[in-house]
Amino acid sequence: MGQRALPLSDPRLGRAVRTAGTMDEVSGVVLLLPDGRADSHRRPSPLSYAAQLPFARSLARAGVGDGLAVHVLRYRRRGWNADEAHPVEDAAWAADEVQRRYGDVPVCLAGHGMGGRAALRAAGHGSVTSVLALAPWLPEPAAGGAEPVRQLVGRRVLIVHGTNDERTDPELSYRLAERAKKSNRDTCRFEVHSDGHALRQHRSEVMALAADFVRGSLFARSYARPVADALAAPPPLGLRMPLAAGFGRSLRH
């Protein structure tokens, strides 16, 4: 007899990633959406979840005084899977689950690679106020049309992409940001010069930029000047902003 495929589990959030000294009351939530594959109906690798934990802890430390909770979403499937767009469905489920657990709190969808595309796509959920897409995977426009941007209206959007990314094309994230900016001025994009898909070379700067954007978007904190300038600048300035070395150090001074 042939082997039967194991049933796929439901999406899961699990415990919030928090840090010592965090307020008991949750006032805002970041949902981290991991990277994945274009096509795969297999269960996600545990490594995709684990890879997000350092980022989750970094954000949790930054929001320790704001009542921030960070959750890493565990998808049902490893892949995007064409029109099925499974990670988008899972992200919408996660936003509903946040409302069930914490009530009417603002949500930031933050994703890397495939997760970045899912964050952008799922932004229309009623609880989502902001989107952070790191090196988002955005395929070349096909006969079906370009990636949608209407769902980004009313959200604050930050895209970060390394100029040497060989897995996801930074020019495609620029084009999407350019289209989004026409209907949503609160869209900006930073380029990390010489960095690749994992954004490891300037990791501290990327982490600091993300934390500043999350705190400003969820808790009405003042943005650091580079972020404020990028949000206010017209294209192409607000969409090709270089991420300056020492960004994280400048926030601490």
PDB file of N, CA and C in Angstrom, residues 150-247:
ATOM      1  N   ARG A 150      -3.583  48.298  -3.693  1.00  0.00           N
ATOM      2  CA  ARG A 150      -4.736  49.022  -3.140  1.00  0.00           C
ATOM      3  C   ARG A 150      -4.897  48.757  -1.645  1.00  0.00           C
ATOM      4  N   GLN A 151      -4.558  47.543  -1.202  1.00  0.00           N
ATOM      5  CA  GLN A 151      -4.727  47.177   0.205  1.00  0.00           C
ATOM      6  C   GLN A 151      -3.773  47.926   1.127  1.00  0.00           C
ATOM      7  N   LEU A 152      -2.790  48.609   0.553  1.00  0.00           N
ATOM      8  CA  LEU A 152      -1.811  49.345   1.366  1.00  0.00           C
ATOM      9  C   LEU A 152      -2.279  50.756   1.722  1.00  0.00           C
ATOM     10  N   VAL A 153      -3.336  51.215   1.097  1.00  0.00           N
ATOM     11  CA  VAL A 153      -3.851  52.555   1.379  1.00  0.00           C
ATOM     12  C   VAL A 153      -4.246  52.652   2.854  1.00  0.00           C
ATOM     13  N   GLY A 154      -3.798  53.711   3.521  1.00  0.00           N
ATOM     14  CA  GLY A 154      -4.100  53.899   4.929  1.00  0.00           C
ATOM     15  C   GLY A 154      -3.142  53.210   5.869  1.00  0.00           C
ATOM     16  N   ARG A 155      -2.165  52.473   5.329  1.00  0.00           N
ATOM     17  CA  ARG A 155      -1.152  51.811   6.146  1.00  0.00           C
ATOM     18  C   ARG A 155       0.195  52.516   5.972  1.00  0.00           C
ATOM     19  N   ARG A 156       1.030  52.440   6.971  1.00  0.00           N
ATOM     20  CA  ARG A 156       2.400  52.906   6.825  1.00  0.00           C
ATOM     21  C   ARG A 156       3.245  51.722   6.380  1.00  0.00           C
ATOM     22  N   VAL A 157       4.016  51.955   5.344  1.00  0.00           N
ATOM     23  CA  VAL A 157       4.708  50.861   4.672  1.00  0.00           C
ATOM     24  C   VAL A 157       6.194  51.162   4.574  1.00  0.00           C
ATOM     25  N   LEU A 158       7.008  50.219   5.028  1.00  0.00           N
ATOM     26  CA  LEU A 158       8.459  50.314   4.890  1.00  0.00           C
ATOM     27  C   LEU A 158       8.964  49.056   4.208  1.00  0.00           C
ATOM     28  N   ILE A 159       9.713  49.259   3.118  1.00  0.00           N
ATOM     29  CA  ILE A 159      10.364  48.164   2.399  1.00  0.00           C
ATOM     30  C   ILE A 159      11.865  48.351   2.517  1.00  0.00           C
ATOM     31  N   VAL A 160      12.579  47.286   2.838  1.00  0.00           N
ATOM     32  CA  VAL A 160      14.043  47.321   2.956  1.00  0.00           C
ATOM     33  C   VAL A 160      14.605  46.240   2.043  1.00  0.00           C
ATOM     34  N   HIS A 161      15.562  46.613   1.191  1.00  0.00           N
ATOM     35  CA  HIS A 161      16.096  45.643   0.239  1.00  0.00           C
ATOM     36  C   HIS A 161      17.585  45.864   0.034  1.00  0.00           C
ATOM     37  N   GLY A 162      18.341  44.791   0.045  1.00  0.00           N
ATOM     38  CA  GLY A 162      19.774  44.861  -0.242  1.00  0.00           C
ATOM     39  C   GLY A 162      20.011  44.992  -1.741  1.00  0.00           C
ATOM     40  N   THR A 163      20.936  45.841  -2.121  1.00  0.00           N
ATOM     41  CA  THR A 163      21.177  46.068  -3.551  1.00  0.00           C
ATOM     42  C   THR A 163      21.841  44.875  -4.227  1.00  0.00           C
ATOM     43  N   ASN A 164      22.478  43.989  -3.461  1.00  0.00           N
ATOM     44  CA  ASN A 164      23.134  42.803  -4.037  1.00  0.00           C
ATOM     45  C   ASN A 164      22.333  41.531  -3.817  1.00  0.00           C
ATOM     46  N   ASP A 165      21.041  41.669  -3.587  1.00  0.00           N
ATOM     47  CA  ASP A 165      20.183  40.502  -3.368  1.00  0.00           C
ATOM     48  C   ASP A 165      20.094  39.690  -4.660  1.00  0.00           C
ATOM     49  N   GLU A 166      20.513  38.427  -4.605  1.00  0.00           N
ATOM     50  CA  GLU A 166      20.473  37.554  -5.783  1.00  0.00           C
ATOM     51  C   GLU A 166      19.293  36.589  -5.762  1.00  0.00           C
ATOM     52  N   ARG A 167      18.492  36.629  -4.716  1.00  0.00           N
ATOM     53  CA  ARG A 167      17.318  35.752  -4.625  1.00  0.00           C
ATOM     54  C   ARG A 167      16.026  36.487  -4.944  1.00  0.00           C
ATOM     55  N   THR A 168      15.910  37.717  -4.495  1.00  0.00           N
ATOM     56  CA  THR A 168      14.726  38.520  -4.793  1.00  0.00           C
ATOM     57  C   THR A 168      15.203  39.837  -5.388  1.00  0.00           C
ATOM     58  N   ASP A 169      14.565  40.272  -6.458  1.00  0.00           N
ATOM     59  CA  ASP A 169      15.036  41.409  -7.242  1.00  0.00           C
ATOM     60  C   ASP A 169      14.672  42.735  -6.574  1.00  0.00           C
ATOM     61  N   PRO A 170      15.670  43.539  -6.150  1.00  0.00           N
ATOM     62  CA  PRO A 170      15.364  44.824  -5.520  1.00  0.00           C
ATOM     63  C   PRO A 170      14.655  45.798  -6.451  1.00  0.00           C
ATOM     64  N   GLU A 171      14.859  45.652  -7.756  1.00  0.00           N
ATOM     65  CA  GLU A 171      14.181  46.554  -8.686  1.00  0.00           C
ATOM     66  C   GLU A 171      12.666  46.326  -8.658  1.00  0.00           C
ATOM     67  N   LEU A 172      12.242  45.096  -8.417  1.00  0.00           N
ATOM     68  CA  LEU A 172      10.813  44.820  -8.353  1.00  0.00           C
ATOM     69  C   LEU A 172      10.174  45.425  -7.107  1.00  0.00           C
ATOM     70  N   SER A 173      10.899  45.449  -5.995  1.00  0.00           N
ATOM     71  CA  SER A 173      10.335  46.088  -4.806  1.00  0.00           C
ATOM     72  C   SER A 173      10.285  47.605  -4.989  1.00  0.00           C
ATOM     73  N   TYR A 174      11.238  48.151  -5.755  1.00  0.00           N
ATOM     74  CA  TYR A 174      11.172  49.585  -6.066  1.00  0.00           C
ATOM     75  C   TYR A 174       9.935  49.906  -6.891  1.00  0.00           C
ATOM     76  N   ARG A 175       9.673  49.075  -7.903  1.00  0.00           N
ATOM     77  CA  ARG A 175       8.512  49.326  -8.761  1.00  0.00           C
ATOM     78  C   ARG A 175       7.209  49.246  -7.974  1.00  0.00           C
ATOM     79  N   LEU A 176       7.115  48.260  -7.075  1.00  0.00           N
ATOM     80  CA  LEU A 176       5.912  48.155  -6.261  1.00  0.00           C
ATOM     81  C   LEU A 176       5.765  49.384  -5.361  1.00  0.00           C
ATOM     82  N   ALA A 177       6.868  49.793  -4.721  1.00  0.00           N
ATOM     83  CA  ALA A 177       6.815  50.970  -3.854  1.00  0.00           C
ATOM     84  C   ALA A 177       6.437  52.220  -4.642  1.00  0.00           C
ATOM     85  N   GLU A 178       6.916  52.306  -5.863  1.00  0.00           N
ATOM     86  CA  GLU A 178       6.599  53.459  -6.705  1.00  0.00           C
ATOM     87  C   GLU A 178       5.098  53.517  -6.994  1.00  0.00           C
ATOM     88  N   ARG A 179       4.497  52.369  -7.288  1.00  0.00           N
ATOM     89  CA  ARG A 179       3.058  52.339  -7.543  1.00  0.00           C
ATOM     90  C   ARG A 179       2.269  52.604  -6.260  1.00  0.00           C
ATOM     91  N   ALA A 180       2.731  52.037  -5.141  1.00  0.00           N
ATOM     92  CA  ALA A 180       2.020  52.223  -3.874  1.00  0.00           C
ATOM     93  C   ALA A 180       2.052  53.680  -3.427  1.00  0.00           C
ATOM     94  N   LYS A 181       3.170  54.342  -3.672  1.00  0.00           N
ATOM     95  CA  LYS A 181       3.336  55.727  -3.218  1.00  0.00           C
ATOM     96  C   LYS A 181       2.332  56.666  -3.891  1.00  0.00           C
ATOM     97  N   LYS A 182       1.858  56.311  -5.070  1.00  0.00           N
ATOM     98  CA  LYS A 182       0.915  57.169  -5.790  1.00  0.00           C
ATOM     99  C   LYS A 182      -0.414  57.300  -5.062  1.00  0.00           C
ATOM    100  N   SER A 183      -0.811  56.257  -4.336  1.00  0.00           N
ATOM    101  CA  SER A 183      -2.077  56.299  -3.610  1.00  0.00           C
ATOM    102  C   SER A 183      -1.892  56.300  -2.099  1.00  0.00           C
ATOM    103  N   ASN A 184      -0.665  56.112  -1.647  1.00  0.00           N
ATOM    104  CA  ASN A 184      -0.387  56.072  -0.213  1.00  0.00           C
ATOM    105  C   ASN A 184       0.956  56.751   0.050  1.00  0.00           C
ATOM    106  N   ARG A 185       0.919  57.987   0.459  1.00  0.00           N
ATOM    107  CA  ARG A 185       2.168  58.734   0.652  1.00  0.00           C
ATOM    108  C   ARG A 185       2.998  58.170   1.799  1.00  0.00           C
ATOM    109  N   ASP A 186       2.364  57.403   2.708  1.00  0.00           N
ATOM    110  CA  ASP A 186       3.088  56.831   3.839  1.00  0.00           C
ATOM    111  C   ASP A 186       3.798  55.535   3.448  1.00  0.00           C
ATOM    112  N   THR A 187       4.476  55.581   2.321  1.00  0.00           N
ATOM    113  CA  THR A 187       5.246  54.447   1.817  1.00  0.00           C
ATOM    114  C   THR A 187       6.689  54.885   1.636  1.00  0.00           C
ATOM    115  N   CYS A 188       7.621  54.109   2.140  1.00  0.00           N
ATOM    116  CA  CYS A 188       9.033  54.425   1.935  1.00  0.00           C
ATOM    117  C   CYS A 188       9.814  53.142   1.757  1.00  0.00           C
ATOM    118  N   ARG A 189      11.020  53.288   1.243  1.00  0.00           N
ATOM    119  CA  ARG A 189      11.851  52.125   0.931  1.00  0.00           C
ATOM    120  C   ARG A 189      13.305  52.502   1.134  1.00  0.00           C
ATOM    121  N   PHE A 190      14.050  51.649   1.829  1.00  0.00           N
ATOM    122  CA  PHE A 190      15.471  51.870   2.060  1.00  0.00           C
ATOM    123  C   PHE A 190      16.281  50.824   1.309  1.00  0.00           C
ATOM    124  N   GLU A 191      17.378  51.264   0.721  1.00  0.00           N
ATOM    125  CA  GLU A 191      18.299  50.359   0.043  1.00  0.00           C
ATOM    126  C   GLU A 191      19.533  50.152   0.908  1.00  0.00           C
ATOM    127  N   VAL A 192      19.896  48.896   1.096  1.00  0.00           N
ATOM    128  CA  VAL A 192      21.067  48.557   1.898  1.00  0.00           C
ATOM    129  C   VAL A 192      22.177  48.194   0.919  1.00  0.00           C
ATOM    130  N   HIS A 193      23.052  49.134   0.672  1.00  0.00           N
ATOM    131  CA  HIS A 193      24.058  48.963  -0.371  1.00  0.00           C
ATOM    132  C   HIS A 193      25.025  47.836  -0.040  1.00  0.00           C
ATOM    133  N   SER A 194      25.257  47.000  -1.028  1.00  0.00           N
ATOM    134  CA  SER A 194      26.186  45.870  -0.997  1.00  0.00           C
ATOM    135  C   SER A 194      25.680  44.696  -0.169  1.00  0.00           C
ATOM    136  N   ASP A 195      24.484  44.781   0.391  1.00  0.00           N
ATOM    137  CA  ASP A 195      23.980  43.674   1.203  1.00  0.00           C
ATOM    138  C   ASP A 195      23.153  42.709   0.350  1.00  0.00           C
ATOM    139  N   GLY A 196      23.053  41.456   0.838  1.00  0.00           N
ATOM    140  CA  GLY A 196      22.338  40.421   0.106  1.00  0.00           C
ATOM    141  C   GLY A 196      20.958  40.156   0.664  1.00  0.00           C
ATOM    142  N   HIS A 197      20.422  38.990   0.328  1.00  0.00           N
ATOM    143  CA  HIS A 197      19.038  38.675   0.677  1.00  0.00           C
ATOM    144  C   HIS A 197      18.828  38.607   2.186  1.00  0.00           C
ATOM    145  N   ALA A 198      19.767  38.055   2.923  1.00  0.00           N
ATOM    146  CA  ALA A 198      19.609  37.884   4.367  1.00  0.00           C
ATOM    147  C   ALA A 198      19.860  39.166   5.147  1.00  0.00           C
ATOM    148  N   LEU A 199      20.390  40.194   4.497  1.00  0.00           N
ATOM    149  CA  LEU A 199      20.656  41.492   5.143  1.00  0.00           C
ATOM    150  C   LEU A 199      21.550  41.326   6.380  1.00  0.00           C
ATOM    151  N   ARG A 200      22.552  40.471   6.248  1.00  0.00           N
ATOM    152  CA  ARG A 200      23.443  40.201   7.378  1.00  0.00           C
ATOM    153  C   ARG A 200      24.550  41.238   7.517  1.00  0.00           C
ATOM    154  N   GLN A 201      25.010  41.779   6.409  1.00  0.00           N
ATOM    155  CA  GLN A 201      26.171  42.656   6.449  1.00  0.00           C
ATOM    156  C   GLN A 201      25.921  43.915   7.284  1.00  0.00           C
ATOM    157  N   HIS A 202      24.700  44.424   7.208  1.00  0.00           N
ATOM    158  CA  HIS A 202      24.339  45.621   7.980  1.00  0.00           C
ATOM    159  C   HIS A 202      23.164  45.295   8.904  1.00  0.00           C
ATOM    160  N   ARG A 203      23.278  44.158   9.562  1.00  0.00           N
ATOM    161  CA  ARG A 203      22.184  43.644  10.377  1.00  0.00           C
ATOM    162  C   ARG A 203      21.761  44.617  11.482  1.00  0.00           C
ATOM    163  N   SER A 204      22.730  45.199  12.172  1.00  0.00           N
ATOM    164  CA  SER A 204      22.383  46.086  13.289  1.00  0.00           C
ATOM    165  C   SER A 204      21.608  47.311  12.806  1.00  0.00           C
ATOM    166  N   GLU A 205      22.004  47.843  11.644  1.00  0.00           N
ATOM    167  CA  GLU A 205      21.291  48.998  11.107  1.00  0.00           C
ATOM    168  C   GLU A 205      19.872  48.630  10.685  1.00  0.00           C
ATOM    169  N   VAL A 206      19.724  47.452  10.064  1.00  0.00           N
ATOM    170  CA  VAL A 206      18.397  47.011   9.641  1.00  0.00           C
ATOM    171  C   VAL A 206      17.501  46.783  10.855  1.00  0.00           C
ATOM    172  N   MET A 207      18.043  46.161  11.894  1.00  0.00           N
ATOM    173  CA  MET A 207      17.267  45.923  13.114  1.00  0.00           C
ATOM    174  C   MET A 207      16.817  47.235  13.744  1.00  0.00           C
ATOM    175  N   ALA A 208      17.728  48.210  13.794  1.00  0.00           N
ATOM    176  CA  ALA A 208      17.385  49.497  14.392  1.00  0.00           C
ATOM    177  C   ALA A 208      16.336  50.227  13.563  1.00  0.00           C
ATOM    178  N   LEU A 209      16.476  50.163  12.246  1.00  0.00           N
ATOM    179  CA  LEU A 209      15.492  50.789  11.364  1.00  0.00           C
ATOM    180  C   LEU A 209      14.118  50.160  11.571  1.00  0.00           C
ATOM    181  N   ALA A 210      14.072  48.829  11.622  1.00  0.00           N
ATOM    182  CA  ALA A 210      12.800  48.126  11.813  1.00  0.00           C
ATOM    183  C   ALA A 210      12.168  48.496  13.155  1.00  0.00           C
ATOM    184  N   ALA A 211      12.965  48.517  14.216  1.00  0.00           N
ATOM    185  CA  ALA A 211      12.432  48.838  15.538  1.00  0.00           C
ATOM    186  C   ALA A 211      11.891  50.262  15.581  1.00  0.00           C
ATOM    187  N   ASP A 212      12.603  51.193  14.962  1.00  0.00           N
ATOM    188  CA  ASP A 212      12.147  52.576  14.935  1.00  0.00           C
ATOM    189  C   ASP A 212      10.819  52.695  14.191  1.00  0.00           C
ATOM    190  N   PHE A 213      10.707  51.989  13.065  1.00  0.00           N
ATOM    191  CA  PHE A 213       9.478  52.032  12.278  1.00  0.00           C
ATOM    192  C   PHE A 213       8.318  51.403  13.051  1.00  0.00           C
ATOM    193  N   VAL A 214       8.558  50.276  13.702  1.00  0.00           N
ATOM    194  CA  VAL A 214       7.502  49.591  14.450  1.00  0.00           C
ATOM    195  C   VAL A 214       7.004  50.462  15.590  1.00  0.00           C
ATOM    196  N   ARG A 215       7.898  51.035  16.366  1.00  0.00           N
ATOM    197  CA  ARG A 215       7.482  51.854  17.509  1.00  0.00           C
ATOM    198  C   ARG A 215       6.758  53.109  17.043  1.00  0.00           C
ATOM    199  N   GLY A 216       7.235  53.714  15.958  1.00  0.00           N
ATOM    200  CA  GLY A 216       6.578  54.899  15.453  1.00  0.00           C
ATOM    201  C   GLY A 216       5.203  54.607  14.896  1.00  0.00           C
ATOM    202  N   SER A 217       5.051  53.450  14.246  1.00  0.00           N
ATOM    203  CA  SER A 217       3.792  53.109  13.591  1.00  0.00           C
ATOM    204  C   SER A 217       2.748  52.568  14.564  1.00  0.00           C
ATOM    205  N   LEU A 218       3.171  51.766  15.537  1.00  0.00           N
ATOM    206  CA  LEU A 218       2.211  51.160  16.462  1.00  0.00           C
ATOM    207  C   LEU A 218       1.885  52.047  17.653  1.00  0.00           C
ATOM    208  N   PHE A 219       2.853  52.849  18.103  1.00  0.00           N
ATOM    209  CA  PHE A 219       2.685  53.579  19.363  1.00  0.00           C
ATOM    210  C   PHE A 219       2.833  55.093  19.219  1.00  0.00           C
ATOM    211  N   ALA A 220       2.797  55.577  17.981  1.00  0.00           N
ATOM    212  CA  ALA A 220       2.862  57.020  17.710  1.00  0.00           C
ATOM    213  C   ALA A 220       4.122  57.665  18.277  1.00  0.00           C
ATOM    214  N   ARG A 221       5.199  56.901  18.358  1.00  0.00           N
ATOM    215  CA  ARG A 221       6.488  57.475  18.721  1.00  0.00           C
ATOM    216  C   ARG A 221       7.022  58.305  17.555  1.00  0.00           C
ATOM    217  N   SER A 222       7.883  59.248  17.851  1.00  0.00           N
ATOM    218  CA  SER A 222       8.489  60.035  16.781  1.00  0.00           C
ATOM    219  C   SER A 222       9.475  59.161  16.022  1.00  0.00           C
ATOM    220  N   TYR A 223       9.384  59.189  14.699  1.00  0.00           N
ATOM    221  CA  TYR A 223      10.345  58.450  13.884  1.00  0.00           C
ATOM    222  C   TYR A 223      11.707  59.139  13.926  1.00  0.00           C
ATOM    223  N   ALA A 224      12.761  58.333  13.789  1.00  0.00           N
ATOM    224  CA  ALA A 224      14.080  58.908  13.556  1.00  0.00           C
ATOM    225  C   ALA A 224      14.028  59.714  12.260  1.00  0.00           C
ATOM    226  N   ARG A 225      14.894  60.706  12.153  1.00  0.00           N
ATOM    227  CA  ARG A 225      14.807  61.618  11.018  1.00  0.00           C
ATOM    228  C   ARG A 225      14.882  60.909   9.661  1.00  0.00           C
ATOM    229  N   PRO A 226      15.771  59.915   9.474  1.00  0.00           N
ATOM    230  CA  PRO A 226      15.804  59.255   8.157  1.00  0.00           C
ATOM    231  C   PRO A 226      14.466  58.637   7.771  1.00  0.00           C
ATOM    232  N   VAL A 227      13.760  58.035   8.737  1.00  0.00           N
ATOM    233  CA  VAL A 227      12.463  57.428   8.435  1.00  0.00           C
ATOM    234  C   VAL A 227      11.431  58.509   8.156  1.00  0.00           C
ATOM    235  N   ALA A 228      11.415  59.550   8.990  1.00  0.00           N
ATOM    236  CA  ALA A 228      10.470  60.648   8.776  1.00  0.00           C
ATOM    237  C   ALA A 228      10.693  61.298   7.422  1.00  0.00           C
ATOM    238  N   ASP A 229      11.957  61.511   7.063  1.00  0.00           N
ATOM    239  CA  ASP A 229      12.269  62.133   5.771  1.00  0.00           C
ATOM    240  C   ASP A 229      11.846  61.222   4.617  1.00  0.00           C
ATOM    241  N   ALA A 230      12.067  59.918   4.771  1.00  0.00           N
ATOM    242  CA  ALA A 230      11.718  58.987   3.698  1.00  0.00           C
ATOM    243  C   ALA A 230      10.210  58.931   3.480  1.00  0.00           C
ATOM    244  N   LEU A 231       9.434  58.947   4.572  1.00  0.00           N
ATOM    245  CA  LEU A 231       7.982  58.920   4.445  1.00  0.00           C
ATOM    246  C   LEU A 231       7.458  60.187   3.782  1.00  0.00           C
ATOM    247  N   ALA A 232       8.129  61.317   4.058  1.00  0.00           N
ATOM    248  CA  ALA A 232       7.655  62.597   3.524  1.00  0.00           C
ATOM    249  C   ALA A 232       8.149  62.880   2.111  1.00  0.00           C
ATOM    250  N   ALA A 233       9.235  62.222   1.701  1.00  0.00           N
ATOM    251  CA  ALA A 233       9.866  62.556   0.420  1.00  0.00           C
ATOM    252  C   ALA A 233       9.076  61.980  -0.752  1.00  0.00           C
ATOM    253  N   PRO A 234       9.029  62.705  -1.864  1.00  0.00           N
ATOM    254  CA  PRO A 234       8.389  62.172  -3.076  1.00  0.00           C
ATOM    255  C   PRO A 234       9.319  61.175  -3.756  1.00  0.00           C
ATOM    256  N   PRO A 235       8.784  60.355  -4.666  1.00  0.00           N
ATOM    257  CA  PRO A 235       9.661  59.475  -5.449  1.00  0.00           C
ATOM    258  C   PRO A 235      10.575  60.309  -6.339  1.00  0.00           C
ATOM    259  N   PRO A 236      11.782  59.831  -6.639  1.00  0.00           N
ATOM    260  CA  PRO A 236      12.337  58.555  -6.176  1.00  0.00           C
ATOM    261  C   PRO A 236      13.064  58.643  -4.844  1.00  0.00           C
ATOM    262  N   LEU A 237      13.166  59.876  -4.261  1.00  0.00           N
ATOM    263  CA  LEU A 237      13.956  60.040  -3.045  1.00  0.00           C
ATOM    264  C   LEU A 237      13.440  59.172  -1.910  1.00  0.00           C
ATOM    265  N   GLY A 238      12.144  59.111  -1.710  1.00  0.00           N
ATOM    266  CA  GLY A 238      11.594  58.336  -0.607  1.00  0.00           C
ATOM    267  C   GLY A 238      11.577  56.848  -0.853  1.00  0.00           C
ATOM    268  N   LEU A 239      12.031  56.430  -2.049  1.00  0.00           N
ATOM    269  CA  LEU A 239      11.987  55.010  -2.387  1.00  0.00           C
ATOM    270  C   LEU A 239      13.368  54.425  -2.638  1.00  0.00           C
ATOM    271  N   ARG A 240      14.367  55.276  -2.731  1.00  0.00           N
ATOM    272  CA  ARG A 240      15.751  54.809  -2.893  1.00  0.00           C
ATOM    273  C   ARG A 240      16.638  55.393  -1.801  1.00  0.00           C
ATOM    274  N   MET A 241      16.108  55.473  -0.608  1.00  0.00           N
ATOM    275  CA  MET A 241      16.863  56.012   0.516  1.00  0.00           C
ATOM    276  C   MET A 241      17.953  55.024   0.927  1.00  0.00           C
ATOM    277  N   PRO A 242      19.208  55.459   0.998  1.00  0.00           N
ATOM    278  CA  PRO A 242      20.255  54.546   1.477  1.00  0.00           C
ATOM    279  C   PRO A 242      20.185  54.399   2.993  1.00  0.00           C
ATOM    280  N   LEU A 243      20.390  53.190   3.466  1.00  0.00           N
ATOM    281  CA  LEU A 243      20.446  52.967   4.912  1.00  0.00           C
ATOM    282  C   LEU A 243      21.863  53.266   5.373  1.00  0.00           C
ATOM    283  N   ALA A 244      22.000  54.350   6.095  1.00  0.00           N
ATOM    284  CA  ALA A 244      23.324  54.826   6.477  1.00  0.00           C
ATOM    285  C   ALA A 244      23.951  53.921   7.525  1.00  0.00           C
ATOM    286  N   ALA A 245      25.267  53.732   7.400  1.00  0.00           N
ATOM    287  CA  ALA A 245      26.015  52.998   8.421  1.00  0.00           C
ATOM    288  C   ALA A 245      25.930  53.767   9.732  1.00  0.00           C
ATOM    289  N   GLY A 246      25.786  53.050  10.826  1.00  0.00           N
ATOM    290  CA  GLY A 246      25.692  53.708  12.130  1.00  0.00           C
ATOM    291  C   GLY A 246      24.288  54.141  12.493  1.00  0.00           C
ATOM    292  N   PHE A 247      23.269  53.736  11.722  1.00  0.00           N
ATOM    293  CA  PHE A 247      21.891  54.136  12.023  1.00  0.00           C
ATOM    294  C   PHE A 247      21.513  53.735  13.439  1.00  0.00           C
TER     295      PHE A 247
END
